[in-house]
PDB file of C-alpha atoms and ligand atoms in Angstrom:
ATOM      1  CA  UNK A 288      18.658  -3.400 -52.023  1.00 96.00           C
ATOM      2  CA  UNK A 289      20.131  -6.683 -51.380  1.00 98.00           C
ATOM      3  CA  UNK A 290      19.235  -8.809 -48.504  1.00 98.00           C
ATOM      4  CA  UNK A 291      20.655 -12.097 -47.631  1.00 98.00           C
ATOM      5  CA  UNK A 292      18.852 -14.674 -44.914  1.00 98.00           C
ATOM      6  CA  UNK A 293      20.133 -17.409 -43.217  1.00 98.00           C
ATOM      7  CA  UNK A 294      18.198 -20.623 -41.277  1.00 98.00           C
ATOM      8  CA  UNK A 295      19.985 -22.071 -38.342  1.00 98.00           C
ATOM      9  CA  UNK A 296      17.930 -25.449 -39.079  1.00 98.00           C
ATOM     10  CA  UNK A 297      19.231 -28.122 -42.030  1.00 98.00           C
ATOM     11  CA  UNK A 298      16.137 -29.516 -41.509  1.00 98.00           C
ATOM     12  CA  UNK A 299      14.319 -30.880 -45.182  1.00 97.00           C
ATOM     13  CA  UNK A 300      11.103 -29.168 -42.807  1.00 98.00           C
ATOM     14  CA  UNK A 301      12.699 -26.922 -40.918  1.00 98.00           C
ATOM     15  CA  UNK A 302      10.063 -23.799 -39.808  1.00 98.00           C
ATOM     16  CA  UNK A 303      12.909 -21.717 -39.769  1.00 98.00           C
ATOM     17  CA  UNK A 304      14.128 -22.150 -43.197  1.00 98.00           C
ATOM     18  CA  UNK A 305      10.362 -21.965 -44.269  1.00 98.00           C
ATOM     19  CA  UNK A 306      10.612 -17.947 -42.552  1.00 98.00           C
ATOM     20  CA  UNK A 307      13.920 -17.328 -44.374  1.00 98.00           C
ATOM     21  CA  UNK A 308      12.313 -18.388 -47.852  1.00 98.00           C
ATOM     22  CA  UNK A 309       8.865 -17.016 -47.474  1.00 98.00           C
ATOM     23  CA  UNK A 310      10.462 -13.290 -46.432  1.00 98.00           C
ATOM     24  CA  UNK A 311      12.826 -13.735 -49.881  1.00 98.00           C
ATOM     25  CA  UNK A 312       9.664 -14.112 -51.470  1.00 98.00           C
ATOM     26  CA  UNK A 313       7.930 -11.278 -50.253  1.00 98.00           C
ATOM     27  CA  UNK A 314      10.742  -8.939 -50.718  1.00 98.00           C
ATOM     28  CA  UNK A 315       9.920  -6.587 -54.324  1.00 94.00           C
ATOM     29  CA  UNK A 316      11.959  -5.045 -56.283  1.00 95.00           C
ATOM     30  CA  UNK A 317      14.177  -2.810 -55.925  1.00 94.00           C
ATOM     31  CA  UNK A 318      15.386  -5.324 -52.739  1.00 97.00           C
ATOM     32  CA  UNK A 319      16.106  -8.990 -53.350  1.00 98.00           C
ATOM     33  CA  UNK A 320      16.927 -11.715 -50.770  1.00 98.00           C
ATOM     34  CA  UNK A 321      19.324 -14.239 -51.151  1.00 98.00           C
ATOM     35  CA  UNK A 322      18.471 -17.564 -48.562  1.00 98.00           C
ATOM     36  CA  UNK A 323      22.370 -18.633 -48.401  1.00 98.00           C
ATOM     37  CA  UNK A 324      22.005 -22.613 -48.147  1.00 97.00           C
ATOM     38  CA  UNK A 325      25.641 -23.195 -47.634  1.00 98.00           C
ATOM     39  CA  UNK A 326      25.512 -23.479 -43.532  1.00 98.00           C
ATOM     40  CA  UNK A 327      25.865 -27.291 -43.421  1.00 98.00           C
ATOM     41  CA  UNK A 328      28.573 -27.174 -46.026  1.00 97.00           C
ATOM     42  CA  UNK A 329      31.231 -25.287 -43.686  1.00 98.00           C
ATOM     43  CA  UNK A 330      33.782 -27.074 -42.027  1.00 98.00           C
ATOM     44  CA  UNK A 331      34.159 -27.040 -38.134  1.00 98.00           C
ATOM     45  CA  UNK A 332      35.659 -23.692 -37.274  1.00 98.00           C
ATOM     46  CA  UNK A 333      39.493 -24.209 -36.845  1.00 97.00           C
ATOM     47  CA  UNK A 334      41.513 -21.042 -35.851  1.00 96.00           C
ATOM     48  CA  UNK A 335      44.341 -22.552 -37.532  1.00 96.00           C
ATOM     49  CA  UNK A 336      42.722 -22.776 -40.411  1.00 95.00           C
ATOM     50  CA  UNK A 337      41.657 -19.416 -40.417  1.00 93.00           C
ATOM     51  CA  UNK A 338      44.895 -18.140 -40.761  1.00 92.00           C
ATOM     52  CA  UNK A 339      46.660 -19.760 -43.015  1.00 93.00           C
ATOM     53  CA  UNK A 340      43.909 -21.026 -45.454  1.00 91.00           C
ATOM     54  CA  UNK A 341      39.923 -20.378 -44.750  1.00 93.00           C
ATOM     55  CA  UNK A 342      38.597 -23.159 -47.577  1.00 96.00           C
ATOM     56  CA  UNK A 343      36.679 -21.486 -50.050  1.00 97.00           C
ATOM     57  CA  UNK A 344      32.898 -22.057 -48.587  1.00 97.00           C
ATOM     58  CA  UNK A 345      34.175 -20.123 -45.877  1.00 98.00           C
ATOM     59  CA  UNK A 346      35.041 -17.538 -48.510  1.00 97.00           C
ATOM     60  CA  UNK A 347      31.959 -17.486 -50.890  1.00 98.00           C
ATOM     61  CA  UNK A 348      30.000 -17.297 -47.417  1.00 98.00           C
ATOM     62  CA  UNK A 349      32.096 -14.562 -46.216  1.00 98.00           C
ATOM     63  CA  UNK A 350      31.480 -12.754 -49.597  1.00 98.00           C
ATOM     64  CA  UNK A 351      27.956 -12.871 -49.616  1.00 98.00           C
ATOM     65  CA  UNK A 352      27.357 -11.621 -46.265  1.00 98.00           C
ATOM     66  CA  UNK A 353      30.273  -8.940 -47.370  1.00 98.00           C
ATOM     67  CA  UNK A 354      27.888  -7.641 -50.624  1.00 97.00           C
ATOM     68  CA  UNK A 355      24.452  -8.047 -48.078  1.00 98.00           C
ATOM     69  CA  UNK A 356      22.850  -4.198 -47.407  1.00 98.00           C
ATOM     70  CA  UNK A 357      20.933  -6.254 -44.202  1.00 98.00           C
ATOM     71  CA  UNK A 358      20.692  -9.458 -42.966  1.00 98.00           C
ATOM     72  CA  UNK A 359      18.581 -12.217 -41.587  1.00 98.00           C
ATOM     73  CA  UNK A 360      19.385 -14.679 -39.831  1.00 98.00           C
ATOM     74  CA  UNK A 361      16.262 -17.431 -38.416  1.00 98.00           C
ATOM     75  CA  UNK A 362      16.989 -19.963 -35.537  1.00 98.00           C
ATOM     76  CA  UNK A 363      15.767 -22.868 -34.383  1.00 98.00           C
ATOM     77  CA  UNK A 364      16.007 -23.543 -30.211  1.00 98.00           C
ATOM     78  CA  UNK A 365      17.909 -26.384 -29.294  1.00 98.00           C
ATOM     79  CA  UNK A 366      18.510 -26.748 -25.799  1.00 97.00           C
ATOM     80  CA  UNK A 367      17.929 -23.098 -24.743  1.00 96.00           C
ATOM     81  CA  UNK A 368      20.768 -21.800 -27.530  1.00 97.00           C
ATOM     82  CA  UNK A 369      20.968 -21.980 -30.767  1.00 98.00           C
ATOM     83  CA  UNK A 370      22.292 -24.359 -33.674  1.00 98.00           C
ATOM     84  CA  UNK A 371      25.512 -25.477 -34.188  1.00 98.00           C
ATOM     85  CA  UNK A 372      25.469 -24.952 -37.232  1.00 98.00           C
ATOM     86  CA  UNK A 373      24.638 -21.180 -37.010  1.00 98.00           C
ATOM     87  CA  UNK A 374      26.905 -20.634 -34.017  1.00 98.00           C
ATOM     88  CA  UNK A 375      29.742 -22.023 -35.943  1.00 98.00           C
ATOM     89  CA  UNK A 376      29.294 -20.168 -39.143  1.00 98.00           C
ATOM     90  CA  UNK A 377      29.365 -17.431 -37.328  1.00 98.00           C
ATOM     91  CA  UNK A 378      32.239 -17.843 -36.165  1.00 97.00           C
ATOM     92  CA  UNK A 379      33.768 -17.971 -39.076  1.00 97.00           C
ATOM     93  CA  UNK A 380      32.728 -14.872 -39.640  1.00 96.00           C
ATOM     94  CA  UNK A 381      33.982 -13.282 -36.540  1.00 95.00           C
ATOM     95  CA  UNK A 382      37.679 -12.218 -37.548  1.00 92.00           C
ATOM     96  CA  UNK A 383      36.355 -10.996 -41.078  1.00 92.00           C
ATOM     97  CA  UNK A 384      34.180  -8.178 -39.226  1.00 95.00           C
ATOM     98  CA  UNK A 385      31.456  -9.321 -42.306  1.00 97.00           C
ATOM     99  CA  UNK A 386      28.729  -7.919 -39.865  1.00 98.00           C
ATOM    100  CA  UNK A 387      30.028  -4.936 -38.414  1.00 97.00           C
ATOM    101  CA  UNK A 388      27.867  -2.460 -38.692  1.00 97.00           C
ATOM    102  CA  UNK A 389      25.567  -4.472 -40.537  1.00 98.00           C
ATOM    103  CA  UNK A 390      21.788  -4.277 -40.150  1.00 98.00           C
ATOM    104  CA  UNK A 391      20.558  -7.754 -39.056  1.00 98.00           C
ATOM    105  CA  UNK A 392      17.209  -9.035 -38.154  1.00 98.00           C
ATOM    106  CA  UNK A 393      17.076 -11.919 -35.296  1.00 98.00           C
ATOM    107  CA  UNK A 394      13.293 -14.313 -35.996  1.00 98.00           C
ATOM    108  CA  UNK A 395      13.236 -17.627 -34.158  1.00 98.00           C
ATOM    109  CA  UNK A 396      10.778 -19.911 -34.872  1.00 98.00           C
ATOM    110  CA  UNK A 397       9.617 -22.434 -32.334  1.00 98.00           C
ATOM    111  CA  UNK A 398       6.887 -25.223 -31.945  1.00 98.00           C
ATOM    112  CA  UNK A 399       6.307 -23.892 -28.499  1.00 98.00           C
ATOM    113  CA  UNK A 400       4.989 -21.093 -26.917  1.00 97.00           C
ATOM    114  CA  UNK A 401       8.231 -18.734 -25.956  1.00 96.00           C
ATOM    115  CA  UNK A 402       9.230 -18.624 -29.726  1.00 97.00           C
ATOM    116  CA  UNK A 403      12.751 -19.511 -29.152  1.00 97.00           C
ATOM    117  CA  UNK A 404      13.160 -16.051 -27.173  1.00 97.00           C
ATOM    118  CA  UNK A 405      16.104 -17.614 -25.048  1.00 98.00           C
ATOM    119  CA  UNK A 406      18.144 -18.586 -28.679  1.00 98.00           C
ATOM    120  CA  UNK A 407      16.922 -15.310 -29.501  1.00 97.00           C
ATOM    121  CA  UNK A 408      18.752 -14.103 -27.107  1.00 98.00           C
ATOM    122  CA  UNK A 409      22.179 -16.226 -27.395  1.00 97.00           C
ATOM    123  CA  UNK A 410      21.865 -15.012 -30.708  1.00 98.00           C
ATOM    124  CA  UNK A 411      21.540 -11.843 -30.166  1.00 98.00           C
ATOM    125  CA  UNK A 412      24.801 -12.017 -27.770  1.00 97.00           C
ATOM    126  CA  UNK A 413      26.849 -13.572 -30.319  1.00 97.00           C
ATOM    127  CA  UNK A 414      26.223 -10.412 -32.674  1.00 98.00           C
ATOM    128  CA  UNK A 415      26.388  -8.207 -30.315  1.00 98.00           C
ATOM    129  CA  UNK A 416      30.144  -9.281 -29.522  1.00 96.00           C
ATOM    130  CA  UNK A 417      30.298  -9.304 -33.538  1.00 97.00           C
ATOM    131  CA  UNK A 418      29.571  -5.411 -33.140  1.00 97.00           C
ATOM    132  CA  UNK A 419      26.742  -5.770 -36.232  1.00 98.00           C
ATOM    133  CA  UNK A 420      23.930  -4.085 -35.728  1.00 98.00           C
ATOM    134  CA  UNK A 421      20.824  -5.946 -34.408  1.00 98.00           C
ATOM    135  CA  UNK A 422      17.649  -4.132 -35.642  1.00 98.00           C
ATOM    136  CA  UNK A 423      14.795  -3.972 -32.481  1.00 97.00           C
ATOM    137  CA  UNK A 424      12.273  -5.144 -34.929  1.00 94.00           C
ATOM    138  CA  UNK A 425      13.412  -8.953 -34.555  1.00 90.00           C
ATOM    139  CA  UNK A 426      10.749 -11.460 -34.044  1.00 96.00           C
ATOM    140  CA  UNK A 427      10.012 -14.646 -32.044  1.00 97.00           C
ATOM    141  CA  UNK A 428       7.484 -16.694 -34.148  1.00 98.00           C
ATOM    142  CA  UNK A 429       5.762 -18.805 -31.155  1.00 98.00           C
ATOM    143  CA  UNK A 430       3.380 -21.886 -31.874  1.00 98.00           C
ATOM    144  CA  UNK A 431       5.070 -22.062 -35.426  1.00 98.00           C
ATOM    145  CA  UNK A 432       4.322 -25.120 -36.904  1.00 98.00           C
ATOM    146  CA  UNK A 433       0.833 -24.058 -37.273  1.00 98.00           C
ATOM    147  CA  UNK A 434       2.007 -21.586 -39.178  1.00 98.00           C
ATOM    148  CA  UNK A 435       3.334 -22.486 -41.741  1.00 98.00           C
ATOM    149  CA  UNK A 436       1.978 -24.542 -44.799  1.00 98.00           C
ATOM    150  CA  UNK A 437       4.446 -26.492 -47.346  1.00 97.00           C
ATOM    151  CA  UNK A 438       7.491 -24.755 -46.454  1.00 98.00           C
ATOM    152  CA  UNK A 439       6.271 -21.190 -46.299  1.00 98.00           C
ATOM    153  CA  UNK A 440       4.409 -19.158 -43.604  1.00 98.00           C
ATOM    154  CA  UNK A 441       0.988 -18.868 -43.843  1.00 98.00           C
ATOM    155  CA  UNK A 442      -0.642 -17.346 -40.705  1.00 98.00           C
ATOM    156  CA  UNK A 443      -1.608 -13.961 -41.844  1.00 98.00           C
ATOM    157  CA  UNK A 444      -0.337 -12.332 -38.685  1.00 98.00           C
ATOM    158  CA  UNK A 445       3.401 -13.467 -38.807  1.00 98.00           C
ATOM    159  CA  UNK A 446       3.537 -12.517 -42.536  1.00 98.00           C
ATOM    160  CA  UNK A 447       2.506  -9.305 -41.739  1.00 98.00           C
ATOM    161  CA  UNK A 448       5.573  -9.197 -38.927  1.00 98.00           C
ATOM    162  CA  UNK A 449       7.698 -10.148 -41.482  1.00 98.00           C
ATOM    163  CA  UNK A 450       7.036  -7.405 -43.296  1.00 98.00           C
ATOM    164  CA  UNK A 451       7.677  -5.343 -40.861  1.00 98.00           C
ATOM    165  CA  UNK A 452      11.061  -7.038 -40.379  1.00 98.00           C
ATOM    166  CA  UNK A 453      11.975  -6.585 -43.957  1.00 98.00           C
ATOM    167  CA  UNK A 454      10.791  -2.692 -44.101  1.00 98.00           C
ATOM    168  CA  UNK A 455      13.062  -2.178 -40.916  1.00 98.00           C
ATOM    169  CA  UNK A 456      15.853  -3.626 -42.514  1.00 98.00           C
ATOM    170  CA  UNK A 457      15.272  -1.474 -46.010  1.00 98.00           C
ATOM    171  CA  UNK A 458      15.496   1.210 -43.736  1.00 97.00           C
ATOM    172  CA  UNK A 459      18.782   0.193 -41.648  1.00 98.00           C
ATOM    173  CA  UNK A 460      20.318   0.056 -44.849  1.00 97.00           C
ATOM    174  CA  UNK A 461      19.468   3.080 -46.291  1.00 95.00           C
ATOM    175  CA  UNK A 462      20.548   4.786 -42.929  1.00 93.00           C
ATOM    176  CA  UNK A 463      23.409   2.882 -42.941  1.00 86.00           C
ATOM    177  CA  UNK A 464      24.453   3.754 -46.534  1.00 81.00           C
ATOM    178  CA  UNK A 465      24.111   6.689 -46.015  1.00 67.00           C
ATOM    179  CA  UNK A 466      26.542   7.080 -42.900  1.00 68.00           C
ATOM    180  CA  UNK A 467      29.274   5.164 -45.040  1.00 61.00           C
TER     181      UNK A 467
HETATM  182  C1  LIG B 630      17.974 -31.587 -29.425  1.00 60.17           C
HETATM  183  C2  LIG B 630      16.427 -30.814 -29.779  1.00 60.17           C
HETATM  184  C3  LIG B 630      16.539 -29.240 -28.606  1.00 60.17           C
HETATM  185  C4  LIG B 630      15.053 -28.923 -28.729  1.00 60.17           C
HETATM  186  N1  LIG B 630      15.477 -28.124 -27.347  1.00 60.17           N
HETATM  187  C5  LIG B 630      14.120 -26.737 -27.594  1.00 60.17           C
HETATM  188  C6  LIG B 630      14.267 -25.815 -26.745  1.00 60.17           C
HETATM  189  O1  LIG B 630      14.965 -25.460 -26.144  1.00 60.17           O
HETATM  190  N2  LIG B 630      13.433 -24.770 -27.131  1.00 60.17           N
HETATM  191  C7  LIG B 630      12.524 -24.817 -28.409  1.00 60.17           C
HETATM  192  O2  LIG B 630      11.511 -24.127 -27.829  1.00 60.17           O
HETATM  193  N3  LIG B 630      12.496 -25.939 -28.658  1.00 60.17           N
HETATM  194  C8  LIG B 630      13.050 -26.948 -28.833  1.00 60.17           C
HETATM  195  N4  LIG B 630      13.306 -27.431 -29.831  1.00 60.17           N
HETATM  196  C9  LIG B 630      11.933 -27.948 -30.551  1.00 60.17           C
HETATM  197  C10 LIG B 630      12.691 -27.137 -32.212  1.00 60.17           C
HETATM  198  O3  LIG B 630      12.062 -25.429 -31.827  1.00 60.17           O
HETATM  199  C11 LIG B 630      11.970 -27.585 -33.372  1.00 60.17           C
HETATM  200  O4  LIG B 630      12.049 -29.187 -33.864  1.00 60.17           O
HETATM  201  C12 LIG B 630      11.912 -26.629 -34.269  1.00 60.17           C
HETATM  202  O5  LIG B 630      11.028 -27.040 -34.944  1.00 60.17           O
HETATM  203  C13 LIG B 630      13.333 -26.634 -34.849  1.00 60.17           C
HETATM  204  O6  LIG B 630      13.346 -25.758 -35.538  1.00 60.17           O
HETATM  205  P1  LIG B 630      13.129 -25.981 -37.763  1.00 60.17           P
HETATM  206  O7  LIG B 630      11.774 -26.612 -37.831  1.00 60.17           O
HETATM  207  O8  LIG B 630      13.638 -24.444 -37.991  1.00 60.17           O
HETATM  208  O9  LIG B 630      13.899 -27.256 -37.969  1.00 60.17           O
HETATM  209  C14 LIG B 630      14.637 -28.784 -29.433  1.00 60.17           C
HETATM  210  C15 LIG B 630      13.611 -30.007 -30.921  1.00 60.17           C
HETATM  211  C16 LIG B 630      15.321 -30.740 -30.701  1.00 60.17           C
HETATM  212  C17 LIG B 630      15.358 -31.487 -31.396  1.00 60.17           C
END
């Protein structure tokens, strides 16, 4: 079973990148998780370019998502929304339909008390429009700076919650496989 994870932050010491890297390390065979590292290399979405000839970075991103049984998106909250780079990435896959019916878990890690709940709602609304199967086990992580050490989630409660999200992704992927 193949999962793909996307961090919506390009920051070297990103809390959300720590979340997806930790999640990937928590996956045990037969489940594996690929962390997509190319979000910052995608060009700005342009509908003309999309309809004429999408660049190779976009085709790779689409193919990776197409091949995934389930996807985890971990988003920062910037000015009560998601990051521009994540929104840009999602725009490139609206037309391709790679997330239609795909189980997607949304995580938001923020140093604030709210855990990035507004970015979480924002990402979910976009995913809903895209026809993704948004999992109810999505996870806000408040006060996340205190829960990450050296680029990995270190807080036991958060690790347990992350495992629950991964288990929900596996269940949903299995169900989707049975239906498809
Ligand atoms: C321009 C800017 C706007 C931000 N706006 C919010 C916000 O609305 N809500 C929030 O919880 N945190 C906000 N933050 C704090 C980010 O959540 C914090 O920098 C977080 O660590 C970013 O995610 P990352 O660690 O994955 O890079 C903001 C940070 C910046 C730089």
